[in-house]
C-alpha positions in Angstrom: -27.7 -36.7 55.4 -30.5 -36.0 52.6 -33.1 -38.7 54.1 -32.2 -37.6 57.8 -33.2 -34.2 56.2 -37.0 -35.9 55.1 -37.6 -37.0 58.3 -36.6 -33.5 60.1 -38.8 -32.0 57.4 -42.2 -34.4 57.7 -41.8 -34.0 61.3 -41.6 -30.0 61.5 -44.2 -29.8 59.3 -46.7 -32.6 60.3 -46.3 -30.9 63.6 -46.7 -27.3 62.8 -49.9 -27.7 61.2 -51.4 -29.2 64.3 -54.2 -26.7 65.6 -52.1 -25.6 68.5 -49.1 -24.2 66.3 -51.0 -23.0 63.1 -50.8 -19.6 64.1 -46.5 -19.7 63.8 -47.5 -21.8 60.6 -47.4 -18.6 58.3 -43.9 -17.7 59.8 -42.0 -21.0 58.9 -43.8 -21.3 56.1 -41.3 -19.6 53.8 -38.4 -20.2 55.6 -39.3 -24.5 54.7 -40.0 -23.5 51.2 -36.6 -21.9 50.9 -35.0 -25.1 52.6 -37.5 -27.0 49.8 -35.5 -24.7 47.1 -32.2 -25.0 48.0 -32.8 -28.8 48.3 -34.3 -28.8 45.5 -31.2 -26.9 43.1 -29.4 -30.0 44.6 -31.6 -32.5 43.4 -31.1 -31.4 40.0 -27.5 -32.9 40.2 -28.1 -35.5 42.5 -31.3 -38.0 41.3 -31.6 -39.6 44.6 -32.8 -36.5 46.5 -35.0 -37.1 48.7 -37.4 -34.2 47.7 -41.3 -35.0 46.4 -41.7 -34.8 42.8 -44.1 -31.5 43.7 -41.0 -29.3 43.0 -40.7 -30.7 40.0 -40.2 -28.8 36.6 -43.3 -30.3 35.5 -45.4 -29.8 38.5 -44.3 -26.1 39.1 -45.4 -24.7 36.1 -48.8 -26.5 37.0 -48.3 -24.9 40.6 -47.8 -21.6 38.9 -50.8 -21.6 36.5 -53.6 -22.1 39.3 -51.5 -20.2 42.3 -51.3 -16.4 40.7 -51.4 -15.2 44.5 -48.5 -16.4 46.8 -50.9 -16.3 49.7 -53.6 -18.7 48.5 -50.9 -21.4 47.9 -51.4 -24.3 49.9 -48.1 -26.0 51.1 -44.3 -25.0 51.1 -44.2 -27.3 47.6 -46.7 -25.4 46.3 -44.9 -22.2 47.2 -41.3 -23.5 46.2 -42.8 -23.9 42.6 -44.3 -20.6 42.4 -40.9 -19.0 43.7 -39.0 -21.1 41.1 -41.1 -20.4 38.2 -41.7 -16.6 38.9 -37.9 -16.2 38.2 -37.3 -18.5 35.7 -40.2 -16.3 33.9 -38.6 -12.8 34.9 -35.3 -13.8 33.9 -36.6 -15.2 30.3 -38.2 -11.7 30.1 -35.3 -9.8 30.6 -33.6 -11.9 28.3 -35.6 -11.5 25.5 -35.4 -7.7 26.3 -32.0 -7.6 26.1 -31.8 -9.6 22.7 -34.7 -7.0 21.4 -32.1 -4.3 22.2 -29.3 -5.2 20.7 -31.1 -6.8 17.6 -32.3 -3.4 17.3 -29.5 -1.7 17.9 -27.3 -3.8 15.5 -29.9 -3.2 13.1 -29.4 0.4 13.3 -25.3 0.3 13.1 -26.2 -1.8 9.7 -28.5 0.6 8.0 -26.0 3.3 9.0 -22.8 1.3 7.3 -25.1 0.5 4.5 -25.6 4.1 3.8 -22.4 5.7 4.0 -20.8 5.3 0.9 -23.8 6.8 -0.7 -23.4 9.6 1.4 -20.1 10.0 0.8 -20.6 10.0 -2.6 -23.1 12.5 -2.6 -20.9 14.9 -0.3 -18.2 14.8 -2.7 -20.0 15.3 -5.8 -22.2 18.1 -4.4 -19.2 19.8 -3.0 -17.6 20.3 -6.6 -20.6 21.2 -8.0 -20.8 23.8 -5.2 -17.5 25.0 -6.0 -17.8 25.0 -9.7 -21.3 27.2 -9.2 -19.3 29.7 -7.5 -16.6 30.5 -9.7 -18.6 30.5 -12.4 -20.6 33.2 -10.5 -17.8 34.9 -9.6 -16.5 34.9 -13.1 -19.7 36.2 -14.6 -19.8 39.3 -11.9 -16.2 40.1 -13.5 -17.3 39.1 -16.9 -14.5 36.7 -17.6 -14.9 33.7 -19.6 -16.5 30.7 -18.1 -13.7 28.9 -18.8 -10.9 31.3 -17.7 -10.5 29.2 -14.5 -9.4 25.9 -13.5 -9.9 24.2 -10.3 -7.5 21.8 -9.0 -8.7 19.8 -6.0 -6.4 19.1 -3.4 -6.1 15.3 -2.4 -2.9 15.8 0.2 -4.0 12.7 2.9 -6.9 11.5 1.1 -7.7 8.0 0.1 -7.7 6.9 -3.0 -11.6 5.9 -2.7 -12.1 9.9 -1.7 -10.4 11.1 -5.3 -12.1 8.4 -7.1 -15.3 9.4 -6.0 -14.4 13.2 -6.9 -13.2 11.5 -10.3 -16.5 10.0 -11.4 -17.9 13.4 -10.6 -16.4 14.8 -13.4 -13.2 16.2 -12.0 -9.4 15.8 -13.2 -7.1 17.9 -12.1 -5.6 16.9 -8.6 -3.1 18.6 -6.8 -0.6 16.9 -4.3 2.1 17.8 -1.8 4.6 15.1 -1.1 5.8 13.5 -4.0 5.9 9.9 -2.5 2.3 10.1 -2.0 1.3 11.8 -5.5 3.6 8.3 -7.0 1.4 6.1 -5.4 -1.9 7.8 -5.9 -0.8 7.9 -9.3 -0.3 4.2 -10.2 -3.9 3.5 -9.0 -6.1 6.5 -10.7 -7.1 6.5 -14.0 -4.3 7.5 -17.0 -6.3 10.7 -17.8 -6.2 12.6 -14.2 -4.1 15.6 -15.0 -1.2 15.5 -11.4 -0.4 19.3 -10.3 2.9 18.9 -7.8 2.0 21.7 -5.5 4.6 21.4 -2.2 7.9 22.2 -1.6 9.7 19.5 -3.4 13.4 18.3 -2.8 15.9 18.1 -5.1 16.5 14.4 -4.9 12.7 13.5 -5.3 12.2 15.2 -9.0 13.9 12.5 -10.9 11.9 9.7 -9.1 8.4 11.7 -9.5 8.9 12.5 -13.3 10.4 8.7 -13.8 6.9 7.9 -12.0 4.2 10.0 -13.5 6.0 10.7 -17.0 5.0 13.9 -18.7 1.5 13.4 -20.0 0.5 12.6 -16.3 2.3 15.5 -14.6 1.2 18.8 -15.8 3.2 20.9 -13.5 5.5 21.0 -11.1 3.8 24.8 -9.1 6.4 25.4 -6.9 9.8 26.0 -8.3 11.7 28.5 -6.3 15.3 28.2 -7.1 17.9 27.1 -9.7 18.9 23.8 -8.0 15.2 22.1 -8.5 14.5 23.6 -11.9 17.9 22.3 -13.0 17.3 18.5 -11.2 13.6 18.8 -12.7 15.1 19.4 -16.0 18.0 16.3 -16.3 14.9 14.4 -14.6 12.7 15.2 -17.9 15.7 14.4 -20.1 16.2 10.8 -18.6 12.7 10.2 -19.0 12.1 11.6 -22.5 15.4 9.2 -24.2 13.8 6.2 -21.9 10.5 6.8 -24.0 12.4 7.2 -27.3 14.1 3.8 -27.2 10.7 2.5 -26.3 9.0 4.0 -29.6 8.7 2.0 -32.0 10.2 3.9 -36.1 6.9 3.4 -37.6 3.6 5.4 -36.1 0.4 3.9 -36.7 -1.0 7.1 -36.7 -0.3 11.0 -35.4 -0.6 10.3 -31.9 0.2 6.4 -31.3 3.2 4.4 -32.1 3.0 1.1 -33.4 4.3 -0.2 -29.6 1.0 1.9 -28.2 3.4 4.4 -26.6 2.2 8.2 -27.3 4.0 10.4 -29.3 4.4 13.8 -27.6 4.1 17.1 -29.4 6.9 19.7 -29.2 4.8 21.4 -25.9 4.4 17.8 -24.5 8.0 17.2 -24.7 8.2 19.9 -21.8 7.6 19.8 -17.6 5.7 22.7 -17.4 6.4 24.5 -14.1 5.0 27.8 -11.9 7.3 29.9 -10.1 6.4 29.9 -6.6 6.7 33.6 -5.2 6.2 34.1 -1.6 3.9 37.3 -1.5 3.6 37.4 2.3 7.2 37.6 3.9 6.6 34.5 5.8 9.8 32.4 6.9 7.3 29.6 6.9 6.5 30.2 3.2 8.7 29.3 0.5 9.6 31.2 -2.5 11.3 34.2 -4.2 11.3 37.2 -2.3 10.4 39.7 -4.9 9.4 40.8 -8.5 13.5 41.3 -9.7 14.0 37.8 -7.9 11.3 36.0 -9.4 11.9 38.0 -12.5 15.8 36.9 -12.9 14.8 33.3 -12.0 12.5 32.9 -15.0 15.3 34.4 -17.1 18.1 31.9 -16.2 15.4 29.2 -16.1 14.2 30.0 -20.1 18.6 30.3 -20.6 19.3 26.8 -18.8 17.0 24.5 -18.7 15.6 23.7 -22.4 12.9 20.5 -20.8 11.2 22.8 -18.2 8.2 25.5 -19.7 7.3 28.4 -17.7 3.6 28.3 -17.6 2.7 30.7 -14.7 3.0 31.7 -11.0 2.0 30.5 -8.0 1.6 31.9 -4.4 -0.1 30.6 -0.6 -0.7 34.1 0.9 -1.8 34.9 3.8 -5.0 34.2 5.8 -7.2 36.7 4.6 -4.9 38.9 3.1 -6.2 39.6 -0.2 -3.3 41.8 -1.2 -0.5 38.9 -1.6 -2.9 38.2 -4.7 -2.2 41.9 -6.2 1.4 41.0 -5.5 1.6 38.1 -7.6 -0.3 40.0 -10.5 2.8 42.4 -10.5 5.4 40.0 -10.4 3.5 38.3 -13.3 3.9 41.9 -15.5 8.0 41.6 -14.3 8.3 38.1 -15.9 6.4 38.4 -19.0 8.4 41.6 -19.6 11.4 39.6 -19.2 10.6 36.8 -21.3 8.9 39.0 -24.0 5.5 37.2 -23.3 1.9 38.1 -23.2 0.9 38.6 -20.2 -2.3 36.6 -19.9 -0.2 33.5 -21.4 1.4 33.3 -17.9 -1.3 31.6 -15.3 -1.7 32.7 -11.6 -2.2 30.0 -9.4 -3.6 31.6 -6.7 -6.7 31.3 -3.6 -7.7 28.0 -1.7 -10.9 26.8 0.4 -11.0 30.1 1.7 -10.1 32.7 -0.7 -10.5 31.4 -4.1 -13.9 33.8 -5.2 -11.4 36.7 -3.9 -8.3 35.2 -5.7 -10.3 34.4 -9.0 -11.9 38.9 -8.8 -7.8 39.7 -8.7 -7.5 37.3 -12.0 -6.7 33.8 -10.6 -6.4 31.3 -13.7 -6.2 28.2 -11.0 -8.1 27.8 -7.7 -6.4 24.9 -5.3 -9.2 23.8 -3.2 -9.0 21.1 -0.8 -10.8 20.8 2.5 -13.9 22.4 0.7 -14.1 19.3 -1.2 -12.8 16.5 0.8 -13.0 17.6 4.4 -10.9 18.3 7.0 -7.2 16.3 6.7 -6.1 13.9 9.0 -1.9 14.6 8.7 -1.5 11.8 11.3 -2.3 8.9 8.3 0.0 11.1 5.4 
């Protein structure tokens, strides 16, 4: 069929050109080049095509070079190589526009990975700082000791990576609210960070969280509300603290180490110390004691029964924005130290968060719990 095809083709041609039939020349002119074309894409898988080596690789580039206008192009071969080339060159272009793109483009995704741990970093750090600076303002405006305050950052959600970074910025006391997640945050942070249990706790979780952390890494446990977890808290401590005596070894190398390297704990060490958590709001969705005479009668039966636990303090939440829940727990603080014959400002108030602590610490916060200042906004869908 192909060399029928060369004759059909000579004929047509040698025919048209006569002088009688040039002037229909220009109208079949493209439509034998594109017959030339299509031919030729099947000569490129078949070697025996009939067509001329004119439409050629070779000889279509050289078409190309001295035929920059289609119209002075001299025969359909001439034209089937300038077609051919002209794409081949605008789809190269394109090609090499599109790779530009997304070189450039996948260079800017790297320099952006590149730099976000240092920004990260940065963020964190310059968000305590920012915190810090404004308590200590806030204390010198009520002419307080610079150190009268402590701030616990609030980790609940947050990656490891996000409290080490808050870590090598200097800070140490982190406060949690489930206790399976403070265990495992725990065994991968450094043996100094000071652990402040800050949610409602069950009963059945204080003897696994005090077997965890131990006393020297849990500080407090802020949100004892009743009898039944101050009393499992305590048999939890007592467990723990004749598991550490058998490990001690009779002879101390020194005041504070053992010859086995496990820490001998001082009489206050040998206690969980513990806030009473005192819901100053009347919300059913907060937890703890109702009232001054509650709170006051719980830190009375707690001091009677429970000989591990150490009332250091009280805690609240409060309500958004009202400042008053803060006076509440100041009162309630008066009840219990009256109670316990104490001095008043040995008893902490753990009081204020992101967005009331510089109020909280003017009504005489001792502890600020801040979280989403520091860290961000939490994402409770990966607790």
């Amino acid at each position: 069929m192909l060399r029928s095809s060369k004759v059909v083709y000579y004929a047509i041609t040698t025919y048209l050109v006569s002088p009688p039939f040039r002037f229909v020349h220009s109208l079949t002119y493209q439509t034998t080049s594109a017959f030339l074309c299509l031919a030729n894409h099947h000569s490129s898988h078949h070697p025996d095509s009939f067509l001329s080596p004119h439409c050629s690789s070779s000889s279509a580039g050289a078409s190309f070079s001295s035929h920059k206008n289609p119209r002075s192009l001299k025969s359909p071969y001439d034209y089937c190589s300038y077609r051919t080339t002209t794409t081949t060159a605008a789809t190269t272009r394109t090609t090499n526009r599109t790779t530009s793109t997304n070189n450039t483009q996948r260079n800017m995704s790297n320099n952006s990975l590149d730099s976000s741990p240092t920004k990260a970093n940065d963020e964190i750090a310059t968000n305590i700082a920012h915190v810090k600076s404004k308590i200590q303002t806030t204390l010198q405006e009520c002419n307080r000791s610079p150190d009268s305050v402590r701030l616990v950052a609030v980790s609940k959600t947050k990656p490891v990576e996000m409290l080490m970074e808050a870590y090598q910025a200097g800070q140490r006391h982190f406060g949690e609210n489930y206790a399976q997640e403070l265990m495992q945050k725990a065994e991968e942070m450094p043996n100094d960070v000071q652990w402040h249990f800050i949610g409602p706790l069950q009963s059945n979780k204080a003897g696994p969280l005090v077997k965890s952390l131990g006393l020297k890494k849990l500080v407090c446990v802020e949100s004892v509300s009743s009898m039944k977890l101050a009393q499992k808290l305590d048999h939890a401590v007592q467990a723990w603290l004749d598991q550490h005596q058998e490990q001690q070894q009779p002879q101390q190398k020194d005041e504070k180490e053992g010859e086995s390297g496990i820490a001998v704990l001082s009489d206050k060490e040998k206690k969980l110390g513990i806030y009473l958590q005192v819901n100053t709001s009347g919300e059913d969705t907060k937890s703890g004691v109702s009232n001054e005479k509650e709170c006051a009668d719980l830190a009375k039966e707690i001091v009677a029964s429970c000989p591990n636990l150490r009332i250091d303090g009280l805690m609240t939440i409060g309500a958004p924005g009202d400042f008053s829940c803060f006076d509440v727990l100041v009162e309630c603080r008066k009840s219990v130290a009256d109670v316990l014959s104490v001095d008043v400002d040995s008893l902490e108030l753990s009081m204020g968060m992101s967005g009331d602590y510089v109020e909280a610490i003017q009504r005489g916060a001792t502890s600020v719990r801040v979280g989403s200042t520091i860290f961000g906004a939490r994402d409770y869908a990966k607790k």
